[in-house]
Short mmCIF file of C-alpha atoms in Angstrom, two decimals:
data_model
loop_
_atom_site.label_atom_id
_atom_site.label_comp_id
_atom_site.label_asym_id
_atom_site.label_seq_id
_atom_site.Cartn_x
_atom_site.Cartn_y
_atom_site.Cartn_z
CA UNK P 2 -17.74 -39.07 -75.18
CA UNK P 3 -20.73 -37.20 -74.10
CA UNK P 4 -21.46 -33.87 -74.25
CA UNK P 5 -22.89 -31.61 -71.29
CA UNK P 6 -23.96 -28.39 -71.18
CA UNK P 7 -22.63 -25.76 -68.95
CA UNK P 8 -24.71 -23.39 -66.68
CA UNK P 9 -23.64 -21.00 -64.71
CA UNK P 10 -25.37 -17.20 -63.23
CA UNK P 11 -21.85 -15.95 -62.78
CA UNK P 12 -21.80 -15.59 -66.61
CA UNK P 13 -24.69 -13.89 -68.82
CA UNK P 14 -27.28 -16.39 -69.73
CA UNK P 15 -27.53 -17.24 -73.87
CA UNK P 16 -30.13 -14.66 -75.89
CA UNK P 17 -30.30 -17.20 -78.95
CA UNK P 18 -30.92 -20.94 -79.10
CA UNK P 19 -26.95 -22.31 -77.32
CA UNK P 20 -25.29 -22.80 -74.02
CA UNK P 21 -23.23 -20.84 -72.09
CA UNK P 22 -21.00 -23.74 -72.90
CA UNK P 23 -20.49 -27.68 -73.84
CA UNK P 24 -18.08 -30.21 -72.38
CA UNK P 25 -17.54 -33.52 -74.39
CA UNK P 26 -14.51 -35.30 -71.60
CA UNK P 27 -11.53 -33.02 -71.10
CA UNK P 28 -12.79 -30.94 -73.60
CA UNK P 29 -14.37 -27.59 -72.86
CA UNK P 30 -16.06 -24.90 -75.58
CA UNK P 31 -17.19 -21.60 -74.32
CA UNK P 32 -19.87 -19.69 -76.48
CA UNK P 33 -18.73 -16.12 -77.59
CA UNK P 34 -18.91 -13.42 -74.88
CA UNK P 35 -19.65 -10.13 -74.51
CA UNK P 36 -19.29 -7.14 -72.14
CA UNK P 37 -22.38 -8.30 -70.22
CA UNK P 38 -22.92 -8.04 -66.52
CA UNK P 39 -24.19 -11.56 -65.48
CA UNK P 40 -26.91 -10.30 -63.30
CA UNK P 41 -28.89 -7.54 -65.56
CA UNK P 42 -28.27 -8.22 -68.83
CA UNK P 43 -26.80 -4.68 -69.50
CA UNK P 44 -23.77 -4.18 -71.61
CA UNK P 45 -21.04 -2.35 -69.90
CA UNK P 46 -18.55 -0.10 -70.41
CA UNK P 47 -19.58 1.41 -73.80
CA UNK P 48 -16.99 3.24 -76.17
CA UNK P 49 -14.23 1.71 -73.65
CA UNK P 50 -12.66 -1.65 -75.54
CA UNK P 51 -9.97 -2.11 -72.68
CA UNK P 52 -12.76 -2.68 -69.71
CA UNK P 53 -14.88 -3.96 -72.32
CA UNK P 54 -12.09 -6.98 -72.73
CA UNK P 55 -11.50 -7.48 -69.27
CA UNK P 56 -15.25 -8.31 -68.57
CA UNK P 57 -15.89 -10.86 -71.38
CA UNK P 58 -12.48 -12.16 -70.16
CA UNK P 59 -14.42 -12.64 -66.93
CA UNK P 60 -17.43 -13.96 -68.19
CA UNK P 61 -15.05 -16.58 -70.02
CA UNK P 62 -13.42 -17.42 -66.80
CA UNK P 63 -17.09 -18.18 -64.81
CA UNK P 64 -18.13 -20.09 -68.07
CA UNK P 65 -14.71 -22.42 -67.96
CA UNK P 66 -14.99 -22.27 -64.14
CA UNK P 67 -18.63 -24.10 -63.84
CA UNK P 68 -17.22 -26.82 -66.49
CA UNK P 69 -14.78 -28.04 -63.78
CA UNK P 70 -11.38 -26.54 -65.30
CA UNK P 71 -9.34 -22.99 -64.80
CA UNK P 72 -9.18 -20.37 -66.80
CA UNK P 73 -4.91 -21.98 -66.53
CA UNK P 74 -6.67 -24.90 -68.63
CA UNK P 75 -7.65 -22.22 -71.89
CA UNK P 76 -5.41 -23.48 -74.86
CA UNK P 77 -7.00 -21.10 -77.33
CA UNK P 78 -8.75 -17.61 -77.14
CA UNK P 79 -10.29 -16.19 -80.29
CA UNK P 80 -11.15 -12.68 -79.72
CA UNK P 81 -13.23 -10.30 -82.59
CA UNK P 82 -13.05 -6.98 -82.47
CA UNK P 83 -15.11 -3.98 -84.52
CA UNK P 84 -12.42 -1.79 -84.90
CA UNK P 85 -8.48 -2.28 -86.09
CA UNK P 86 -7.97 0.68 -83.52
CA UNK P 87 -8.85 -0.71 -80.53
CA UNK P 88 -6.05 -3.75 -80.61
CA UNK P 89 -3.48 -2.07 -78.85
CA UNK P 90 -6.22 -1.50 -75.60
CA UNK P 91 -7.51 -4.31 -76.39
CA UNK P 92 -4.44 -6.55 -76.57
CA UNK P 93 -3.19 -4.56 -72.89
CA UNK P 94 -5.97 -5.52 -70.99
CA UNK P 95 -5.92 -8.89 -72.29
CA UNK P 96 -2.38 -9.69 -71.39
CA UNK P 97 -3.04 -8.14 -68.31
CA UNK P 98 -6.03 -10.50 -67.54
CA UNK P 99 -4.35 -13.58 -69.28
CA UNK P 100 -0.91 -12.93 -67.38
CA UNK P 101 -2.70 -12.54 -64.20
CA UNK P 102 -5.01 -15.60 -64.27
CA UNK P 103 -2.60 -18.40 -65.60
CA UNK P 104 -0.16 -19.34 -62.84
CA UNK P 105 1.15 -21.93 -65.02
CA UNK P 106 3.26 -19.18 -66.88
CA UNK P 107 1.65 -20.59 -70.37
CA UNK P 108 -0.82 -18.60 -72.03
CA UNK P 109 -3.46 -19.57 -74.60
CA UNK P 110 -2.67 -19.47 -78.17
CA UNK P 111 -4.75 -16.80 -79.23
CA UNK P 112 -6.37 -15.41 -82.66
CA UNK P 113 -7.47 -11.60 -82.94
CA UNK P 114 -10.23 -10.95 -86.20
CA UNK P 115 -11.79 -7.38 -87.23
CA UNK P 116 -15.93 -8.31 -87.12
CA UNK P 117 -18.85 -6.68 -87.36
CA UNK P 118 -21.08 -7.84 -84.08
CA UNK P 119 -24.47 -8.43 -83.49
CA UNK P 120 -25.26 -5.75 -80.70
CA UNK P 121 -23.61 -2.00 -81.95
CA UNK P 122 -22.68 -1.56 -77.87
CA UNK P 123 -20.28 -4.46 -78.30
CA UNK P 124 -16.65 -3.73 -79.45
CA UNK P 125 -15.28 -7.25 -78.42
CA UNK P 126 -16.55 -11.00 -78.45
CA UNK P 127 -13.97 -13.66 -76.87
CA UNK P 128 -15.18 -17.65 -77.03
CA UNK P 129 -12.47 -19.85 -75.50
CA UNK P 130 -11.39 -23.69 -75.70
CA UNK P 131 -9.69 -25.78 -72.84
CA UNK P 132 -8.56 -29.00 -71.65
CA UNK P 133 -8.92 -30.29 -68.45
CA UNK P 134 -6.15 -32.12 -66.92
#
């Protein structure tokens, strides 16, 4: 199988030396996201992990989008976090977004890590896998 890169301006464009994304067939890898807005390259939302979530959750979803699939087609989430106390906001807004954006009624298997991260601003990085039907 080949692998393709995936491009799209509804997501934040790389900083360092990767792509938004790669497809090899069904198979779909999203790069780790932040709480970046897509068109000016400003972090949002600092201090606030639960709106924080919800907007890498969206720059997931234009990432998977662009590839061809659905956000429905995510099979795994792995989101890192800065700070053990921001799970439970964290892990509402998720399951809000999730719940919302998988008809199918399955949602991804998912695993949570405590991380330091490369920008202080961010207090959540999500990167995603899914498989196209």
């Amino acid at each position: 199988m080949r692998k393709t890169p995936i491009r799209t301006e509804s997501a934040p464009a790389p900083a360092h030396t990767f792509h938004q994304g790669v497809r090899s067939g069904p198979f779909v890898q999203v790069s780790g996201q932040g709480p970046v807005d897509p068109g000016t390259g400003e972090y949002l939302h600092p201090g606030d992990v639960a709106a924080q979530t919800t907007r890498t959750l969206e720059n997931v979803r234009a990432i998977v989008e662009a590839s061809g699939a659905t956000f429905d087609d995510v099979v795994m989430l792995r989101v890192y976090l800065t700070s053990r106390e921001d799970f439970a906001a964290m892990n509402e807004a998720y399951g809000a977004f999730v719940t919302r954006h998988c008809p199918s009624g399955v949602l991804p298997s998912r695993t949570t890590v405590m991380v330091g991260l490369p920008r202080e601003e961010m207090l959540v990085e999500i990167d995603a896998f899914a498989i196209t039907g």
